[in-house]
PDB file of C-alpha atoms in Angstrom:
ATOM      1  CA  UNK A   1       6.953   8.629 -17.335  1.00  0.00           C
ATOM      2  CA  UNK A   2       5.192   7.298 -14.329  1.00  0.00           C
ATOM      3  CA  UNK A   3       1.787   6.376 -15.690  1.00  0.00           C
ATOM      4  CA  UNK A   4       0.091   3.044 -16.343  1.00  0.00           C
ATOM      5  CA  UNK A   5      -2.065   2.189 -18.774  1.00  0.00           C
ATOM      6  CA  UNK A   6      -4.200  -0.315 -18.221  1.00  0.00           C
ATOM      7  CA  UNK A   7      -7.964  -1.005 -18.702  1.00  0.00           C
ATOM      8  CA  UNK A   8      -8.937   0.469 -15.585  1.00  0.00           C
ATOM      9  CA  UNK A   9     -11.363   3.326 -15.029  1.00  0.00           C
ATOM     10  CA  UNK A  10      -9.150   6.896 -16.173  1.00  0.00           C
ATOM     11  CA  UNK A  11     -12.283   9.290 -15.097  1.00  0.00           C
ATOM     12  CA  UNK A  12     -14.196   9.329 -11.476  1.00  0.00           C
ATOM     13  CA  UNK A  13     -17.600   7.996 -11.812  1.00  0.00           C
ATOM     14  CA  UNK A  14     -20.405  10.547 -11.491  1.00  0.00           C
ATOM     15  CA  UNK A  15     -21.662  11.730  -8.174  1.00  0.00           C
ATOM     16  CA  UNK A  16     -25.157  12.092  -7.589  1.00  0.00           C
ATOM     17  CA  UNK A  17     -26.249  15.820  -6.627  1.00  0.00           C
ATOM     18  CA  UNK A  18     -27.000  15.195  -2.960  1.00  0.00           C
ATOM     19  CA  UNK A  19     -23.256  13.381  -2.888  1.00  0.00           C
ATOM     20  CA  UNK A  20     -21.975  16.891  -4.438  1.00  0.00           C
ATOM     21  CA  UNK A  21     -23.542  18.993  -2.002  1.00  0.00           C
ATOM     22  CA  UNK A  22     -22.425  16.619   0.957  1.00  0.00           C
ATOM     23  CA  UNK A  23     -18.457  17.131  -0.357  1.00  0.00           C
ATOM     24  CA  UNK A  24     -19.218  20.878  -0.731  1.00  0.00           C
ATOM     25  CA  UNK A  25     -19.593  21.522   2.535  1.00  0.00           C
ATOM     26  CA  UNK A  26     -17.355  19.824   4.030  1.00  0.00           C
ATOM     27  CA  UNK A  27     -13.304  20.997   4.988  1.00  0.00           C
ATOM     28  CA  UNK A  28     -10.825  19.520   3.157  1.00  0.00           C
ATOM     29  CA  UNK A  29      -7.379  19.130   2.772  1.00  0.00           C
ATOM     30  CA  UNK A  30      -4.772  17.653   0.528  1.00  0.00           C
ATOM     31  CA  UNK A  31      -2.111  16.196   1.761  1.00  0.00           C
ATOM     32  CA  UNK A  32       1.182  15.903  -0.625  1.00  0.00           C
ATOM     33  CA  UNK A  33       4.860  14.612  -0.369  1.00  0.00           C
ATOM     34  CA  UNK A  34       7.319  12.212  -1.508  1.00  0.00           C
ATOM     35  CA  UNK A  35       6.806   8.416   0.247  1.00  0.00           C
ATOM     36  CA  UNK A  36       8.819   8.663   3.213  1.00  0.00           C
ATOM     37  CA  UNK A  37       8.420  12.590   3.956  1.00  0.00           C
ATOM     38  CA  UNK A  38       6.122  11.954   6.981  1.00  0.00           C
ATOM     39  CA  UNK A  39       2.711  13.109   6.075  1.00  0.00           C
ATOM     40  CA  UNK A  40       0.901   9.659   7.399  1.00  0.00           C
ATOM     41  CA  UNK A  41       2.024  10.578  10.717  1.00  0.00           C
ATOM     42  CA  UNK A  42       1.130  14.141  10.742  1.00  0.00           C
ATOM     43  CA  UNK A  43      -1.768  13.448   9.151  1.00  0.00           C
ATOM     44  CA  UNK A  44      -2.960  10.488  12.391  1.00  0.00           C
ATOM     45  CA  UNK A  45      -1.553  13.643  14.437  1.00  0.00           C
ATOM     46  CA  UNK A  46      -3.894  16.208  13.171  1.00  0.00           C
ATOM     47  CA  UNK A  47      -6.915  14.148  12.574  1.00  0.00           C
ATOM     48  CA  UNK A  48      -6.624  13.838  16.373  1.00  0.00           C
ATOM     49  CA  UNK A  49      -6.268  16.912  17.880  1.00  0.00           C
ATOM     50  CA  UNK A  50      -8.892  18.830  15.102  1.00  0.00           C
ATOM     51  CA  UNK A  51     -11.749  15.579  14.426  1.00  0.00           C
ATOM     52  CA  UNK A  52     -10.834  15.075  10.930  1.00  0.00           C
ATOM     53  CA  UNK A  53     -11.068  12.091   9.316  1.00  0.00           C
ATOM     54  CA  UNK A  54      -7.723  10.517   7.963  1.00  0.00           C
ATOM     55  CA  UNK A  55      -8.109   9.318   4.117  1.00  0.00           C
ATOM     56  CA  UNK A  56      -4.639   7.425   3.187  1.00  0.00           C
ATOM     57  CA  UNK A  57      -4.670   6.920  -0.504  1.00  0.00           C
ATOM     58  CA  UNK A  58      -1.470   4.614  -0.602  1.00  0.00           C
ATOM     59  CA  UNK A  59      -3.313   2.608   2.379  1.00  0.00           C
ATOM     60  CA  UNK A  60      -6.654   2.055   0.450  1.00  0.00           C
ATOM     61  CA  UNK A  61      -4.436   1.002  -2.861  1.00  0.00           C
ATOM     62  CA  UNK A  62      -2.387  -1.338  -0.670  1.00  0.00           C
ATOM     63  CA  UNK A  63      -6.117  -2.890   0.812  1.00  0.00           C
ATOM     64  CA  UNK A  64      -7.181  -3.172  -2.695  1.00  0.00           C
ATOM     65  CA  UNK A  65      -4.031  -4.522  -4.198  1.00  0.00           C
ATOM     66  CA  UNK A  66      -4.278  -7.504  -1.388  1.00  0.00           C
ATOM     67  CA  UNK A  67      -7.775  -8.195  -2.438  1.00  0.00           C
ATOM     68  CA  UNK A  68      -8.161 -11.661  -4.841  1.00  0.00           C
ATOM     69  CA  UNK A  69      -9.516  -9.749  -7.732  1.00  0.00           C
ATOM     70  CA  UNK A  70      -9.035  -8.767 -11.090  1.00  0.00           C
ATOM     71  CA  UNK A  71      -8.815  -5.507  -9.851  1.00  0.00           C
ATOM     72  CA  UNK A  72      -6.567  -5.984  -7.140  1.00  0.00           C
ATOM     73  CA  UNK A  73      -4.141  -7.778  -9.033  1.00  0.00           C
ATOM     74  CA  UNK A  74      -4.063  -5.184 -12.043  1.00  0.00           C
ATOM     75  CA  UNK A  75      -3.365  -2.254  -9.220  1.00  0.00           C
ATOM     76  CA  UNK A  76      -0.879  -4.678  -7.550  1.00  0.00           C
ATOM     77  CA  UNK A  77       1.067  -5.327 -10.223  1.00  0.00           C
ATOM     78  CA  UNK A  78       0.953  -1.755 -11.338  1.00  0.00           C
ATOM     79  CA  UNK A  79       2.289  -0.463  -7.916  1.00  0.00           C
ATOM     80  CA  UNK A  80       5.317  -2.699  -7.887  1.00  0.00           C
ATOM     81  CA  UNK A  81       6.603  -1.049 -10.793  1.00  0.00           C
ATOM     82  CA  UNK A  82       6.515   2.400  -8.759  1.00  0.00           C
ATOM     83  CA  UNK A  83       4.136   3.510 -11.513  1.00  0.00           C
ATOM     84  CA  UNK A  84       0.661   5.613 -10.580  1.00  0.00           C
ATOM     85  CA  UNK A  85      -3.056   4.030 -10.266  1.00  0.00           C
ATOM     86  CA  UNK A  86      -5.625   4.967 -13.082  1.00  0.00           C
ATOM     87  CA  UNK A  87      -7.135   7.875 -11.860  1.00  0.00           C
ATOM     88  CA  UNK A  88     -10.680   6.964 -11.688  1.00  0.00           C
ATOM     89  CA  UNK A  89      -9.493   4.437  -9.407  1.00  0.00           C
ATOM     90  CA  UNK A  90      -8.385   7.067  -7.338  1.00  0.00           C
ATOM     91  CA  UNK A  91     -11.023   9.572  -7.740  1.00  0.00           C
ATOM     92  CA  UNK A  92     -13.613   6.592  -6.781  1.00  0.00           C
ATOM     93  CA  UNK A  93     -11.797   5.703  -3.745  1.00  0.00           C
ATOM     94  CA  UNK A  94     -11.176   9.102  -2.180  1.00  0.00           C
ATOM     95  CA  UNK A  95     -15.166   9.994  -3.345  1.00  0.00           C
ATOM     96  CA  UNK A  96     -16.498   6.846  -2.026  1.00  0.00           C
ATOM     97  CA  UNK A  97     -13.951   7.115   1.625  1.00  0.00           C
ATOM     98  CA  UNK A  98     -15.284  10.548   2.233  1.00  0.00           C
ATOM     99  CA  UNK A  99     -18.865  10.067   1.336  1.00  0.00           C
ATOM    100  CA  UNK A 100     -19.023   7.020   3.543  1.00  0.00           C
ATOM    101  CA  UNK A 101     -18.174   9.462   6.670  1.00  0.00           C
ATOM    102  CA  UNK A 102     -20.797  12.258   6.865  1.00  0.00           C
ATOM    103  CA  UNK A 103     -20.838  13.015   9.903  1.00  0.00           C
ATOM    104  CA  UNK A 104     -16.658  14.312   9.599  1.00  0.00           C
ATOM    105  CA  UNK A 105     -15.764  17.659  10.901  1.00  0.00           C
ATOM    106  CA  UNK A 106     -13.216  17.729   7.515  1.00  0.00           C
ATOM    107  CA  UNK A 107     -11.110  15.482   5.709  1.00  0.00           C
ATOM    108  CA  UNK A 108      -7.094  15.163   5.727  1.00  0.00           C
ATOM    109  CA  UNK A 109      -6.260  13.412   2.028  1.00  0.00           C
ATOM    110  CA  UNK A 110      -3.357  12.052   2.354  1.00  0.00           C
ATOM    111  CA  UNK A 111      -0.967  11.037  -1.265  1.00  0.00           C
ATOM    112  CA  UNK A 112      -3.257  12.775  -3.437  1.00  0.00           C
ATOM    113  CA  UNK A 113      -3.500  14.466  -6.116  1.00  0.00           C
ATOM    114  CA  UNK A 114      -0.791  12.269  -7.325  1.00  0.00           C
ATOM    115  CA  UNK A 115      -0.785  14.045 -10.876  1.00  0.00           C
ATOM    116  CA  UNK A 116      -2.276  16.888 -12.336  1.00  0.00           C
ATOM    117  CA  UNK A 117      -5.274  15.477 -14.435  1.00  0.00           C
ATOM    118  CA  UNK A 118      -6.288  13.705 -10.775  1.00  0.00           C
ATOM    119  CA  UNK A 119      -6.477  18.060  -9.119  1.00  0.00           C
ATOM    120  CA  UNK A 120      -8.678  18.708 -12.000  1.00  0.00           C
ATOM    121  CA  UNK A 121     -10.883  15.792 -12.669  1.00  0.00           C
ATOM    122  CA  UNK A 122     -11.646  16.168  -8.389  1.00  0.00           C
ATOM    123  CA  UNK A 123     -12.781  19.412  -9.034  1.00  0.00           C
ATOM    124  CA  UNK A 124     -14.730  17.892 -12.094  1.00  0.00           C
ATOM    125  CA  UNK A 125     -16.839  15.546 -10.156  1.00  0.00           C
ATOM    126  CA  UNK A 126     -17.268  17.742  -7.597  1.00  0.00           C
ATOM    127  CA  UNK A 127     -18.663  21.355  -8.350  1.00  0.00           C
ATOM    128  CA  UNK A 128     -20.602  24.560  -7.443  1.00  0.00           C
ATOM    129  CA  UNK A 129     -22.715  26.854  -8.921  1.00  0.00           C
ATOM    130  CA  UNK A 130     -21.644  30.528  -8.769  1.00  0.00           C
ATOM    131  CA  UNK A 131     -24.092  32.394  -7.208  1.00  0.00           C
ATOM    132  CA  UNK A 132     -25.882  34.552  -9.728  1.00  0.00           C
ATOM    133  CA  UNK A 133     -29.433  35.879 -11.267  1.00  0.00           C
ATOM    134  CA  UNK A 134     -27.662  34.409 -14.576  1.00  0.00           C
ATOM    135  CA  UNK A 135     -26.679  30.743 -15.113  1.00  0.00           C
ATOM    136  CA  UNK A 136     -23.303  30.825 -15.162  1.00  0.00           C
ATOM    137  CA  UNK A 137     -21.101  27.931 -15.799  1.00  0.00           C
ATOM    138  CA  UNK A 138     -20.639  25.707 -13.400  1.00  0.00           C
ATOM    139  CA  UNK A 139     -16.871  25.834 -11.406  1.00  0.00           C
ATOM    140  CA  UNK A 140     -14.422  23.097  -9.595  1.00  0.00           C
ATOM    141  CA  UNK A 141     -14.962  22.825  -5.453  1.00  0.00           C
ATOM    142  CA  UNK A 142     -11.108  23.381  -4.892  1.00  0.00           C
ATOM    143  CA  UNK A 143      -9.539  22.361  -1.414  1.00  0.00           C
ATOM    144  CA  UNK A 144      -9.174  24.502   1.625  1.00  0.00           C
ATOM    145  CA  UNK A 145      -5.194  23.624   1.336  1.00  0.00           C
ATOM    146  CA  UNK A 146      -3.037  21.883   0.238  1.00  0.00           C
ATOM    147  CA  UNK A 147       0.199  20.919   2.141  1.00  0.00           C
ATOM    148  CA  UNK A 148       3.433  20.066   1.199  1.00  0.00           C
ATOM    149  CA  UNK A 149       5.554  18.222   3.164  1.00  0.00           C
ATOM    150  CA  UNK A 150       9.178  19.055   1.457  1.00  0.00           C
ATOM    151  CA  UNK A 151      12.105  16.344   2.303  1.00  0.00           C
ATOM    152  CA  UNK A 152      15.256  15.364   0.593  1.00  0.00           C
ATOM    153  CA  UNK A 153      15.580  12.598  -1.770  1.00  0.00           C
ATOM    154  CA  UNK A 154      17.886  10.872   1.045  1.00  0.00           C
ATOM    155  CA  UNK A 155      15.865  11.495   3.789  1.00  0.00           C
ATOM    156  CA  UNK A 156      12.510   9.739   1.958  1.00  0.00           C
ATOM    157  CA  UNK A 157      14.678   7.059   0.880  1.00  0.00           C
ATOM    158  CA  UNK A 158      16.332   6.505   4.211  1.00  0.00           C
ATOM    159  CA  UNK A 159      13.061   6.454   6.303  1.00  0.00           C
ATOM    160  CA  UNK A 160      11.155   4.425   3.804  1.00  0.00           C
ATOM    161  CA  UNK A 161      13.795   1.238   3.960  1.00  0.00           C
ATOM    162  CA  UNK A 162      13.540   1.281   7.741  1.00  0.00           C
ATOM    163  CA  UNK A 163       9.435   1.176   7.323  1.00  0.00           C
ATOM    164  CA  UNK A 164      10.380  -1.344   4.920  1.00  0.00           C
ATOM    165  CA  UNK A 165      12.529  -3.324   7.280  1.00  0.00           C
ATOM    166  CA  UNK A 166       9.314  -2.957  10.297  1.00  0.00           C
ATOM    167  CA  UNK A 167       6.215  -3.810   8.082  1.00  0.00           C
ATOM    168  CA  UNK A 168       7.926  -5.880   5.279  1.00  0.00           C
ATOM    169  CA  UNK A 169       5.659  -3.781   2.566  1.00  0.00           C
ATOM    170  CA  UNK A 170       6.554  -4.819  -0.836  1.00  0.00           C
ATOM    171  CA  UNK A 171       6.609  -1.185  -2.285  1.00  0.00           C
ATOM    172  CA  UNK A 172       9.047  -0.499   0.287  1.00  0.00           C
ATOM    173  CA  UNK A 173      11.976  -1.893  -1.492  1.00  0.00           C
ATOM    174  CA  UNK A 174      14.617  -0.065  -2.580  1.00  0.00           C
ATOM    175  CA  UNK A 175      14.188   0.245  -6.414  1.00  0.00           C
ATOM    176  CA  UNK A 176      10.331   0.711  -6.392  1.00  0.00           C
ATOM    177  CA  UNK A 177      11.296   3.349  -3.619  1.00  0.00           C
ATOM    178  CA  UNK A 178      13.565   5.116  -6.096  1.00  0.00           C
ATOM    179  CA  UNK A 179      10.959   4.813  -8.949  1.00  0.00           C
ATOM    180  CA  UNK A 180       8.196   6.115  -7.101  1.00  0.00           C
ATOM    181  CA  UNK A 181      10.167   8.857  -6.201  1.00  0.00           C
ATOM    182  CA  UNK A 182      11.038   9.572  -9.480  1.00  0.00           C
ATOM    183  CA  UNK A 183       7.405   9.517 -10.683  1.00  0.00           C
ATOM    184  CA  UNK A 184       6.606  12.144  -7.964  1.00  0.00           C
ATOM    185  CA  UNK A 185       8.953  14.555  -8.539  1.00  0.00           C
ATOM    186  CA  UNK A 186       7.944  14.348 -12.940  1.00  0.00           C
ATOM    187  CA  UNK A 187       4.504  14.564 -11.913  1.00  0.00           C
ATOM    188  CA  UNK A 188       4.190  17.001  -8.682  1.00  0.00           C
ATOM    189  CA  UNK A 189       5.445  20.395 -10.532  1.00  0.00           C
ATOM    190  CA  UNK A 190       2.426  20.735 -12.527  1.00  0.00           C
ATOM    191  CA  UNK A 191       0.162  20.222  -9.760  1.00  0.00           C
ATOM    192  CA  UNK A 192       2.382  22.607  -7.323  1.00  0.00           C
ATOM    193  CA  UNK A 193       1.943  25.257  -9.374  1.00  0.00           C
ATOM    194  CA  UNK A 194      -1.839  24.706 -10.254  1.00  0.00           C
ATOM    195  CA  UNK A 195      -2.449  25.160  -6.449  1.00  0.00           C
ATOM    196  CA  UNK A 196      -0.180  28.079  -6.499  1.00  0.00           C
ATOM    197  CA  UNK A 197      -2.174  29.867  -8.879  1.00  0.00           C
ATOM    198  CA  UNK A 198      -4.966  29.535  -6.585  1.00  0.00           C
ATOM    199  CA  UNK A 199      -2.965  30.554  -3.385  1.00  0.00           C
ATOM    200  CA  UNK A 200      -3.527  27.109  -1.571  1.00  0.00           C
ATOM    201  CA  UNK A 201       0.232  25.690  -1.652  1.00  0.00           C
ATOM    202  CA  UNK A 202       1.769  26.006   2.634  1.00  0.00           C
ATOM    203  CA  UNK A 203       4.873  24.208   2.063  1.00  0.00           C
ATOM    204  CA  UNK A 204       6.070  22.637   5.645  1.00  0.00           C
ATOM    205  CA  UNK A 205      10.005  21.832   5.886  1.00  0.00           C
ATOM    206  CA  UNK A 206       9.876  17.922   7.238  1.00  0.00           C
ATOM    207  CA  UNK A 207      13.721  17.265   8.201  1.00  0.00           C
ATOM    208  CA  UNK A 208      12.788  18.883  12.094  1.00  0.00           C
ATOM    209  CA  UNK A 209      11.392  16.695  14.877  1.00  0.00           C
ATOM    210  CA  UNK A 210       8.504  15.540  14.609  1.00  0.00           C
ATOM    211  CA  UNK A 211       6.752  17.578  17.129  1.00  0.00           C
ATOM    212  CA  UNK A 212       7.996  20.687  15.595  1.00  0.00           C
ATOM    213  CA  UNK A 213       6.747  19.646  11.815  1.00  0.00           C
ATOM    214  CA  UNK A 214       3.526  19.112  13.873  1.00  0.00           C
ATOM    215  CA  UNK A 215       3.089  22.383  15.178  1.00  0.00           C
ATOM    216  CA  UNK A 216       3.424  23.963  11.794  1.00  0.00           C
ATOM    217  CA  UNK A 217       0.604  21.865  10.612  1.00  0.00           C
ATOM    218  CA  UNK A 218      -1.772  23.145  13.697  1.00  0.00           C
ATOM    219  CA  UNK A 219      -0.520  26.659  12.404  1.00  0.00           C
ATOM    220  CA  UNK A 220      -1.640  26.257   8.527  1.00  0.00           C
ATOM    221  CA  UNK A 221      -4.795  24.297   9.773  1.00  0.00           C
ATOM    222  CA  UNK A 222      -5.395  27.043  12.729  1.00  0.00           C
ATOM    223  CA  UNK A 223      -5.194  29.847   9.515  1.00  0.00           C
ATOM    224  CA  UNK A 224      -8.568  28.466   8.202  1.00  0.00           C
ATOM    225  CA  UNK A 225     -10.537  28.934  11.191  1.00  0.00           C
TER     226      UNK A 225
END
C-alpha cells in the first residue's frame, strides 16, 4: 500500500568518490512527520539560527511535478493519488540538493526517508570505510539524527486544509490528505525502528506552540555539538 510503480528510476544513481567523501563529512539530519505536523517550519527555523541548509523533499517533488516533462507529469500524477515517488527519484534529488551546496555547515532533510528501502539505499550510495589494517567491508554513512515530529491524525489533517485553503496546492485536498497520511503511517514503522536500533530516533511532541516545539529542536540539535 502506498507505492507506485512506474518506470521511473527505483535505485539512486552512483556517486562519484569525491561526491562520497563531500556527504561524509558533512552534518546531517532527517527530518520526519506526517504532512501537516510542522517540520517545514521548524526546519526554516533551525536552518536559521544553526547555518544549515533546508532540503524540502515534498517542495523539490512539487517543482518537478510542475515541470512540462515526461518526468514531471509521471511524478505529478503519482502524487495526486497520495502514493510515494520512486525512490531513485528521491535519492537523486536529495544527493544532487546537497552536493550542489558545499560550502553548508549541515543539512536539515526534510520528508525523507519516506520508506524504509529509501534509509537503506541512502546509506548505500553513500558509505565509509571502517578504519582498519584489514579491508573490511564497506558500511552505510547513517545520519546524525533523525527527528520525529509526532502529531495527531486531526491535527495534520486540520492544519493541512487551511495550507490548502492559503496556497491552493493540489495535494492539499482532503482525500489525497487522508491517503498520504495513510501511506505514512504503513510505511514509517519500519523505518522508526531501523533508526531506533541505531539510537538516532528524538521524537518531538508538535501539538505545543510553536516556539516551544522550536526550542526542543535547538535542544536535540545542541546534543550533537
Amino acid at each position: 500500500m502506498g507505492r507506485c510503480h512506474s518506470r521511473l528510476p527505483q535505485v539512486g544513481k552512483t556517486l562519484r568518490p569525491q561526491q562520497k567523501d563531500l556527504l561524509k563529512s558533512l552534518r546531517i539530519i532527517f527530518v520526519m512527520g506526517g504532512p501537516g505536523c510542522g517540520k517545514g517550519t521548524q526546519c526554516e527555523n533551525m536552518a536559521a539560527k544553526y547555518g544549515f541548509c533546508h532540503v524540502g523533499l515534498g517542495e523539490l517533488l512539487r517543482e518537478e511535478a510542475n515541470q512540462a516533462t515526461v518526468r514531471g507529469q509521471q511524478i505529478r500524477d503519482i502524487m495526486l493519488k497520495g502514493l510515494l515517488v520512486p525512490t531513485g527519484v528521491i535519492l537523486d534529488m536529495v544527493s544532487d540538493n546537497m552536493l550542489s551546496r558545499p560550502e553548508s555547515k549541515g543539512f536539515l532533510i526534510d520528508g525523507f526517508p519516506r520508506e524504509l528501502n529509501q534509509a537503506k539505499e541512502f546509506e548505500r550510495i553513500v558509505v565509509k570505510r571502517k578504519k582498519s589494517v584489514c579491508r573490511r567491508p564497506q558500511v552505510g554513512r547513517s545520519p546524525n539524527i533523525v527527528i520525529v515530529f509526532d502529531c495527531s491524525t486531526e491535527t495534520m489533517i486540520h492544519r493541512v486544509l487551511l495550507r490548502g485553503q492559503k496556497g491552493h496546492r493540489e495535494d492539499d485536498a482532503e482525500d489525497i490528505v487522508r491517503q498520504r497520511l495513510e501511506t505514512h503511517y504503513t510505511l514509517c514503522e519500519p523505518i522508526l525502528a531501523f533508526y531506533q536500533q541505531k539510537n538516532l530516533l528524538r521524537n518531538i511532541l508538535a501539538e505545543d506552540a510553536a516556539e516551544n516545539i522550536f526550542a526542543k529542536c535547538c535542544s536535540v540539535i545542541d546534543s550533537l555539538q
